[in-house]
Amino acid sequence: MSDGPLTLTINGKPQQFERVPDAERLLDTLRWRAGLKGTKEGCRTGGCGACTVLVNGEPTLSCLVLSHEVSGENVTTIEGVAAEKVGRIVIRAFAEAGAVQCGYCTPGFVVALAGQLQGDGTPPSVASLLDGLEGNLCRCTGYRAIQKAVVAAREALK
Amino acid sequence: MLIVSFQLVQPSTPEEAIRLLSRSAAGDIAVLGGGTDLLSDIEQARITPKQVLSLRNLPWRYFRWEGNSLVVGSTLPLRALELDPHVQRRLPGLWEAIRDVGSPALRSRATLGGNLGRCSPASDLIPILLALDARARIVGPSGVREHPIDIVLQESRRTSLGPAELIESVILPSSAPSAYLWQRVQPVNDISQVGVAAAFVPEGPHWRIALGGLQPRARRLSEAEAMLRSARPTHLEMELAAQEAARRAEFVSDKRATESYRRRLVTVLVRRAIQTTLDRMPKAAHPRKAAS
């Protein structure tokens, strides 16, 4: 019914997309227009955390955001997180803890954790970091290893 | 990948929003707060609006204390309240209920105004807002009005707001020891089968009990409140209040729980919510302790 141009700053680079429908979700723009397939579609109703990205640094469920609502804002996906120091440390901690089973939920976990660990100063407590991950579901139920990865990533950043 | 379509309008002033709403036929336009609930309704074609009006650019993303009152702009993400230590200390029941909504990432979008506007019978916020005597400030073509949310809320997805009216802010008149408890199948990202809010407010009658998970929506249970006769009710009074709540509540059986299970839950949760509220009272305010 209606579509127009959309500008987003994705992983630090301004990008323009032509004719983006008003009803399009950020998740779909990222995957299908920007070609960033690291962000996963899980439940599409805000209940699983697989599609977590950072909008202006804040963990956000990209399935529940209309792309035009965040026009001009800064969006960081798993690809952007993986290119930064904090993200690399988190990914390494996940790998070393064996916190990846099928892997589908992993980008959401990594983005949600890296989002909390960014910034200077002492990282938040382990309890607070785990609270921040409570909306991320792992259907393989590999939570013990994920908890270990959280502790390890925090230690590495202290 | 896209089966629905609509036009997104993003007014930046309340006046413009009201004008746009006034011009649209009912059903043609849907109001978008955080979008955590509405967008699912649209995607599943439960509603098919031609236009979606986003409130995101309106200057309503604020909260402030006015004396003892907390005023929350209707489009402020819940996460901002959750991260404020004063909210946690002064309105512990509200803080608790906010933390029970979805997940942190969901709460960075979800709003108080949206939760009221959607008026879900399973809302985790409405019971505590009722218990805390919350009021809604409403703007529309004929100006501003303010009402207790009890008058504004009707049933699922329906409020008493006029077609061009919007909730501008929610006012919590006073800090109060309070608690919100629930039962669910899973603790996070789930919807409560029953929610119980209790508060001890400065203005009498002091004890407030509200239940969620009811049809057509959450409500205060004055019958249960009447069983609590003092600032420090006895165990018997708490038990009677819990039983009265279970007897009076209009529960139904649905996919989340049976009616009888909900009643059983309420007898336990009401007692616990009152006890938790008592435990949160400032020590000096305990009449019995103050007297001794």
Coordinates of C-alpha atoms in Angstrom, one line a residue:
Chain A
M1 CA 0.0 0.0 0.0
S2 CA 2.8 2.3 0.9
D3 CA 6.5 2.1 0.6
G4 CA 9.4 4.5 0.6
P5 CA 13.1 4.9 0.9
L6 CA 14.7 3.9 4.1
T7 CA 18.1 4.9 5.6
L8 CA 19.7 2.9 8.3
T9 CA 23.1 3.0 9.8
I10 CA 23.9 -0.7 9.8
N11 CA 27.1 -1.8 11.6
G12 CA 28.5 1.7 11.3
K13 CA 27.7 2.2 7.6
P14 CA 24.8 4.3 6.4
Q15 CA 22.7 2.3 3.9
Q16 CA 19.8 3.3 1.8
F17 CA 17.1 1.0 0.6
E18 CA 14.5 1.9 -2.1
R19 CA 10.8 1.2 -1.8
V20 CA 10.7 -0.5 1.6
P21 CA 7.1 -1.3 2.6
D22 CA 5.8 0.4 5.7
A23 CA 4.8 -2.9 7.2
E24 CA 8.3 -4.4 6.9
R25 CA 10.1 -5.6 10.0
L26 CA 13.6 -4.7 10.8
L27 CA 14.4 -8.4 10.9
D28 CA 13.4 -8.8 7.3
T29 CA 15.2 -5.7 6.1
L30 CA 18.4 -6.9 7.7
R31 CA 18.2 -10.4 6.3
W32 CA 16.7 -9.9 2.9
R33 CA 17.7 -6.4 1.9
A34 CA 21.0 -5.9 3.7
G35 CA 21.8 -9.6 3.2
L36 CA 22.9 -10.0 6.8
K37 CA 21.7 -13.6 7.6
G38 CA 23.4 -13.8 11.0
T39 CA 20.2 -12.4 12.6
K40 CA 17.8 -15.3 12.9
E41 CA 14.1 -15.5 12.7
G42 CA 12.7 -17.7 15.6
C43 CA 9.2 -17.1 16.8
R44 CA 8.5 -13.8 15.2
T45 CA 6.5 -12.7 18.2
G46 CA 9.1 -11.5 20.6
G47 CA 9.3 -14.7 22.6
C48 CA 12.7 -16.2 21.8
G49 CA 15.4 -13.6 21.4
A50 CA 16.9 -15.2 18.2
C51 CA 16.5 -12.0 16.3
T52 CA 18.2 -9.7 18.9
V53 CA 20.1 -6.8 17.4
L54 CA 21.4 -3.5 19.0
V55 CA 19.4 -0.4 18.2
N56 CA 21.5 2.6 19.4
G57 CA 23.4 0.1 21.5
E58 CA 20.3 -1.4 23.2
P59 CA 19.4 -5.1 22.7
T60 CA 16.1 -5.0 20.7
L61 CA 14.0 -7.7 19.1
S62 CA 14.2 -7.0 15.4
C63 CA 11.0 -9.0 14.7
L64 CA 8.9 -6.5 16.7
V65 CA 10.3 -3.3 15.1
L66 CA 9.0 -1.7 11.9
S67 CA 12.0 -0.7 9.8
H68 CA 10.7 2.8 9.1
E69 CA 10.3 3.4 12.9
V70 CA 14.1 3.2 13.3
S71 CA 14.9 5.2 10.2
G72 CA 18.2 7.0 10.6
E73 CA 19.1 5.1 13.8
N74 CA 22.1 2.9 14.5
V75 CA 21.6 -0.8 14.1
T76 CA 24.3 -3.4 15.0
T77 CA 23.8 -7.0 14.0
I78 CA 25.8 -10.1 14.9
E79 CA 28.1 -9.3 11.9
G80 CA 28.9 -5.9 13.4
V81 CA 29.3 -7.2 16.9
A82 CA 31.7 -9.9 15.7
A83 CA 33.9 -7.2 14.1
E84 CA 34.5 -5.5 17.5
K85 CA 36.7 -6.3 20.4
V86 CA 33.9 -7.1 22.9
G87 CA 32.1 -9.2 20.4
R88 CA 35.2 -11.2 19.6
I89 CA 35.8 -11.9 23.3
V90 CA 32.2 -13.0 23.7
I91 CA 32.3 -15.3 20.6
R92 CA 35.6 -16.8 21.8
A93 CA 34.1 -17.4 25.3
F94 CA 31.1 -19.2 23.7
A95 CA 33.3 -21.3 21.5
E96 CA 35.7 -22.3 24.4
A97 CA 32.8 -23.1 26.7
G98 CA 31.1 -25.3 24.1
A99 CA 28.1 -23.0 24.4
V100 CA 26.9 -23.7 20.9
Q101 CA 24.9 -26.8 20.0
C102 CA 22.7 -26.3 16.9
G103 CA 23.8 -22.7 16.9
Y104 CA 20.5 -21.1 15.9
C105 CA 20.1 -19.1 19.1
T106 CA 23.8 -18.2 19.4
P107 CA 23.8 -14.9 17.4
G108 CA 20.9 -13.6 19.6
F109 CA 22.8 -14.6 22.8
V110 CA 26.0 -13.1 21.6
V111 CA 24.4 -9.8 20.7
A112 CA 22.4 -9.6 23.9
L113 CA 25.5 -10.3 26.0
A114 CA 27.9 -8.0 24.0
G115 CA 25.3 -5.2 24.2
Q116 CA 25.5 -5.4 28.0
L117 CA 29.3 -5.6 28.1
Q118 CA 29.9 -2.6 25.9
G119 CA 31.1 0.6 27.5
D120 CA 33.9 1.4 29.8
G121 CA 34.3 0.6 33.5
T122 CA 33.6 -2.6 35.4
P123 CA 31.3 -5.0 33.6
P124 CA 27.9 -5.7 35.2
S125 CA 27.6 -8.6 37.7
V126 CA 27.2 -12.1 36.4
A127 CA 23.7 -12.2 37.8
S128 CA 22.8 -9.0 36.0
L129 CA 24.3 -10.3 32.7
L130 CA 22.3 -13.5 33.1
D131 CA 19.1 -11.4 33.8
G132 CA 19.8 -9.7 30.5
L133 CA 19.8 -13.0 28.7
E134 CA 16.5 -14.2 30.2
G135 CA 14.6 -13.6 27.0
N136 CA 17.0 -15.7 24.9
L137 CA 15.8 -19.3 24.5
C138 CA 18.1 -22.2 23.6
R139 CA 15.9 -25.1 22.4
C140 CA 18.9 -27.4 22.7
T141 CA 18.8 -26.4 26.4
G142 CA 22.5 -25.8 26.5
Y143 CA 22.2 -23.3 29.2
R144 CA 25.0 -24.5 31.5
A145 CA 27.6 -24.0 28.9
I146 CA 26.2 -20.6 28.0
Q147 CA 26.4 -19.6 31.7
K148 CA 30.0 -20.6 31.7
A149 CA 30.6 -18.5 28.6
V150 CA 29.0 -15.5 30.3
V151 CA 31.4 -15.8 33.3
A152 CA 34.4 -16.3 31.0
A153 CA 33.6 -13.3 28.8
R154 CA 33.1 -11.1 31.8
E155 CA 36.5 -12.2 33.3
A156 CA 38.2 -11.6 30.0
L157 CA 36.9 -8.0 30.0
K158 CA 37.6 -7.1 33.6
Chain B
M1 CA 7.9 -12.5 3.4
L2 CA 5.2 -9.9 3.7
I3 CA 1.6 -10.7 3.6
V4 CA 0.2 -7.5 5.2
S5 CA 0.4 -3.9 4.2
F6 CA -0.4 -0.6 5.7
Q7 CA 0.7 2.9 5.7
L8 CA 2.8 4.0 8.6
V9 CA 2.2 7.5 9.9
Q10 CA 4.6 9.0 12.5
P11 CA 3.3 12.3 13.8
S12 CA 5.6 14.3 16.0
T13 CA 3.1 16.4 17.9
P14 CA 0.0 15.2 19.9
E15 CA -2.2 17.7 17.9
E16 CA -1.1 16.1 14.6
A17 CA -1.8 12.7 16.0
I18 CA -5.3 13.6 17.1
R19 CA -6.0 15.3 13.8
L20 CA -5.0 12.1 11.9
L21 CA -7.1 9.9 14.2
S22 CA -10.1 12.3 13.8
R23 CA -10.0 12.0 10.1
S24 CA -9.9 8.2 9.9
A25 CA -12.9 5.9 10.0
A26 CA -13.0 3.5 12.9
G27 CA -11.1 0.3 12.2
D28 CA -9.0 1.9 9.4
I29 CA -6.3 3.1 11.8
A30 CA -4.5 1.3 14.6
V31 CA -2.4 3.1 17.3
L32 CA 1.1 1.7 17.7
G33 CA 3.0 2.1 21.0
G34 CA 5.9 -0.3 21.4
G35 CA 4.4 -2.7 18.9
T36 CA 5.1 -5.8 21.0
D37 CA 1.5 -6.9 20.9
L38 CA -0.2 -5.0 18.1
L39 CA 2.2 -6.1 15.4
S40 CA 1.3 -9.8 16.1
D41 CA -2.3 -9.0 15.7
I42 CA -1.7 -7.4 12.3
E43 CA 0.6 -10.1 11.1
Q44 CA -1.9 -12.8 12.0
A45 CA -4.6 -10.7 10.3
R46 CA -6.7 -10.4 13.4
I47 CA -7.0 -6.8 12.4
T48 CA -6.4 -5.2 9.0
P49 CA -5.8 -1.5 9.5
K50 CA -5.1 0.7 6.4
Q51 CA -3.0 2.9 8.5
V52 CA -0.8 2.4 11.6
L53 CA -0.1 5.5 13.7
S54 CA 3.1 5.3 15.6
L55 CA 3.4 7.3 18.8
R56 CA 7.1 6.9 18.9
N57 CA 8.0 10.5 17.8
L58 CA 5.6 12.1 20.3
P59 CA 7.3 13.9 23.3
W60 CA 5.9 11.3 25.8
R61 CA 9.0 9.3 26.5
Y62 CA 9.6 10.6 30.0
F63 CA 9.0 10.0 33.7
R64 CA 9.2 12.3 36.6
W65 CA 8.4 12.5 40.3
E66 CA 6.0 15.2 41.4
G67 CA 6.2 15.0 45.2
N68 CA 5.0 11.5 45.9
S69 CA 3.5 11.0 42.5
L70 CA 5.2 9.2 39.7
V71 CA 4.1 10.5 36.2
V72 CA 5.0 8.2 33.3
G73 CA 4.7 9.3 29.7
S74 CA 2.7 6.7 27.9
T75 CA 5.4 6.0 25.3
L76 CA 8.3 5.6 27.6
P77 CA 9.8 2.1 27.3
L78 CA 9.3 0.0 30.4
R79 CA 13.0 -0.7 30.6
A80 CA 13.6 2.9 31.6
L81 CA 11.4 2.5 34.7
E82 CA 13.0 -0.9 35.5
L83 CA 16.5 0.6 35.5
D84 CA 15.5 3.4 37.9
P85 CA 16.4 2.6 41.6
H86 CA 13.8 5.1 42.9
V87 CA 11.0 3.2 41.1
Q88 CA 12.2 0.0 42.7
R89 CA 12.4 1.4 46.1
R90 CA 9.2 3.5 46.1
L91 CA 6.9 1.3 44.1
P92 CA 8.3 -2.2 44.5
G93 CA 5.2 -3.9 43.2
L94 CA 5.2 -1.9 40.0
W95 CA 8.9 -2.5 39.5
E96 CA 8.3 -6.3 40.0
A97 CA 5.4 -6.3 37.6
I98 CA 7.4 -4.5 34.9
R99 CA 10.2 -7.0 35.2
D100 CA 7.7 -9.7 34.6
V101 CA 6.7 -8.4 31.2
G102 CA 8.4 -10.3 28.3
S103 CA 12.2 -10.0 28.4
P104 CA 14.7 -7.1 28.7
A105 CA 14.9 -6.6 24.9
L106 CA 11.1 -6.6 24.7
R107 CA 10.8 -4.1 27.5
S108 CA 13.1 -1.8 25.6
R109 CA 10.1 -1.3 23.3
A110 CA 7.0 -2.1 25.3
T111 CA 5.2 0.9 26.9
L112 CA 2.9 1.5 29.8
G113 CA 0.4 3.3 27.5
G114 CA 0.4 0.4 25.1
N115 CA -0.3 -2.1 27.8
L116 CA -3.3 -0.1 29.0
G117 CA -4.5 0.6 25.5
R118 CA -4.4 -3.1 24.6
C119 CA -6.1 -3.9 27.9
S120 CA -5.2 -7.6 27.8
P121 CA -7.0 -9.7 30.5
A122 CA -3.6 -11.3 31.1
S123 CA -1.7 -8.0 31.4
D124 CA 0.9 -8.2 34.2
L125 CA 0.8 -4.4 34.7
I126 CA -2.9 -3.7 35.0
P127 CA -3.4 -5.5 38.4
I128 CA -0.6 -3.5 40.1
L129 CA -1.8 -0.2 38.4
L130 CA -5.3 -0.8 39.7
A131 CA -3.9 -1.6 43.2
L132 CA -1.9 1.6 43.1
D133 CA -4.9 3.8 42.1
A134 CA -3.3 4.7 38.8
R135 CA -4.9 7.4 36.7
A136 CA -4.6 8.0 33.0
R137 CA -4.3 11.5 31.5
I138 CA -6.1 11.4 28.2
V139 CA -5.8 13.9 25.3
G140 CA -8.2 14.3 22.4
P141 CA -10.1 16.7 20.2
S142 CA -12.0 18.2 23.2
G143 CA -8.9 18.7 25.4
V144 CA -7.4 16.9 28.3
R145 CA -9.2 14.7 30.9
E146 CA -7.9 12.5 33.7
H147 CA -9.6 9.4 35.0
P148 CA -8.8 6.4 37.2
I149 CA -7.7 3.6 34.9
D150 CA -10.5 1.5 36.3
I151 CA -12.8 3.7 34.3
V152 CA -10.7 3.8 31.2
L153 CA -10.2 0.0 30.8
Q154 CA -13.0 -2.1 29.5
E155 CA -12.1 -5.5 28.0
S156 CA -9.5 -7.1 25.8
R157 CA -8.4 -4.6 23.1
R158 CA -11.1 -2.1 24.2
T159 CA -11.0 1.0 26.3
S160 CA -13.4 3.9 26.9
L161 CA -11.2 6.2 24.9
G162 CA -12.8 8.0 22.0
P163 CA -11.6 7.2 18.5
A164 CA -9.3 10.2 18.4
E165 CA -8.2 10.1 22.0
L166 CA -4.8 8.9 23.3
I167 CA -3.3 8.2 26.7
E168 CA -0.7 10.8 27.3
S169 CA 0.6 9.7 30.6
V170 CA -0.1 7.5 33.6
I171 CA -0.1 8.9 37.1
L172 CA 0.7 6.9 40.2
P173 CA -0.5 9.1 43.0
S174 CA 1.7 7.8 45.9
S175 CA 4.6 5.6 46.8
A176 CA 3.3 2.4 48.5
P177 CA 4.6 -0.9 49.8
S178 CA 3.3 -3.3 47.2
A179 CA 3.9 -6.7 45.6
Y180 CA 3.0 -8.5 42.4
L181 CA 3.0 -12.3 42.1
W182 CA 2.0 -14.6 39.3
Q183 CA 1.9 -18.2 38.2
R184 CA 3.0 -19.2 34.7
V185 CA 4.1 -22.3 32.8
Q186 CA 7.5 -20.8 32.2
P187 CA 9.0 -17.8 34.1
V188 CA 10.0 -15.6 31.2
N189 CA 8.4 -14.8 27.9
D190 CA 5.1 -16.3 29.0
I191 CA 1.7 -15.0 30.0
S192 CA 0.5 -15.3 33.5
Q193 CA -2.4 -17.7 34.3
V194 CA -3.1 -15.5 37.3
G195 CA -1.5 -12.3 38.6
V196 CA -2.1 -10.9 42.1
A197 CA -1.2 -7.4 43.1
A198 CA -1.3 -6.1 46.7
A199 CA -0.6 -2.6 47.9
F200 CA -0.8 -0.6 51.2
V201 CA -1.6 2.9 50.1
P202 CA -1.5 6.0 52.3
E203 CA -5.1 7.0 51.6
G204 CA -7.8 4.7 53.1
P205 CA -9.1 2.1 52.7
H206 CA -5.4 1.1 52.9
W207 CA -5.3 -2.4 51.5
R208 CA -5.7 -2.9 47.8
I209 CA -5.9 -6.3 46.1
A210 CA -6.2 -6.7 42.4
L211 CA -6.3 -9.8 40.2
G212 CA -5.3 -10.4 36.7
G213 CA -6.1 -13.4 34.5
L214 CA -9.8 -12.7 34.8
Q215 CA -12.5 -12.1 32.2
P216 CA -13.2 -9.5 30.9
R217 CA -10.1 -7.9 32.5
A218 CA -8.2 -7.5 35.7
R219 CA -10.1 -5.9 38.6
R220 CA -9.8 -4.8 42.2
L221 CA -11.5 -7.1 44.7
S222 CA -13.0 -4.9 47.4
E223 CA -14.6 -7.9 49.0
A224 CA -11.2 -9.4 49.7
E225 CA -9.8 -6.0 50.7
A226 CA -12.6 -5.6 53.3
M227 CA -11.2 -8.7 55.2
L228 CA -8.0 -6.8 56.0
R229 CA -8.9 -4.5 58.8
S230 CA -5.6 -3.2 60.0
A231 CA -2.2 -2.2 58.8
R232 CA -0.9 -5.5 60.1
P233 CA -3.6 -8.1 59.4
T234 CA -3.6 -11.4 61.2
H235 CA -3.0 -14.7 59.5
L236 CA -6.7 -15.4 59.7
E237 CA -7.5 -12.1 58.0
M238 CA -5.1 -12.9 55.2
E239 CA -6.5 -16.3 54.8
L240 CA -10.1 -14.9 54.7
A241 CA -9.0 -12.3 52.1
A242 CA -7.4 -15.0 50.0
Q243 CA -10.5 -17.2 50.1
E244 CA -12.8 -14.3 49.4
A245 CA -10.7 -13.4 46.4
A246 CA -10.9 -16.9 45.1
R247 CA -14.7 -17.0 45.6
R248 CA -15.4 -13.7 43.9
A249 CA -13.0 -13.8 41.0
E250 CA -14.6 -14.3 37.6
F251 CA -12.2 -16.9 36.3
V252 CA -12.9 -19.0 33.2
S253 CA -11.1 -22.0 31.8
D254 CA -9.0 -21.4 28.8
K255 CA -5.8 -22.7 27.1
R256 CA -3.6 -21.4 29.9
A257 CA -5.4 -22.9 32.9
T258 CA -8.7 -24.2 34.2
E259 CA -11.0 -22.2 36.3
S260 CA -10.5 -24.4 39.4
Y261 CA -6.7 -24.3 39.1
R262 CA -6.8 -20.5 38.9
R263 CA -9.0 -20.4 42.1
R264 CA -6.5 -22.6 43.9
L265 CA -3.6 -20.4 42.8
V266 CA -5.4 -17.3 44.0
T267 CA -5.8 -18.6 47.6
V268 CA -2.0 -19.0 47.8
L269 CA -0.9 -15.9 45.8
V270 CA -3.2 -13.4 47.6
R271 CA -1.8 -14.5 51.0
R272 CA 1.8 -14.3 49.8
A273 CA 1.2 -10.9 48.1
I274 CA -0.1 -9.5 51.3
Q275 CA 2.7 -11.0 53.3
T276 CA 5.3 -9.7 50.9
T277 CA 3.8 -6.2 51.1
L278 CA 3.9 -6.3 54.9
D279 CA 7.6 -7.3 54.7
R280 CA 8.2 -4.3 52.6
M281 CA 6.7 -1.7 54.9
P282 CA 9.1 0.7 56.5
K283 CA 9.8 -0.7 60.0
A284 CA 8.7 2.5 61.8
A285 CA 5.4 2.4 59.9
H286 CA 4.5 -0.9 61.5
P287 CA 1.8 0.2 63.9
R288 CA 2.5 -2.7 66.3
K289 CA 6.2 -2.2 66.4
A290 CA 5.8 1.5 66.7
A291 CA 3.6 1.1 69.7
S292 CA 5.9 -1.2 71.5

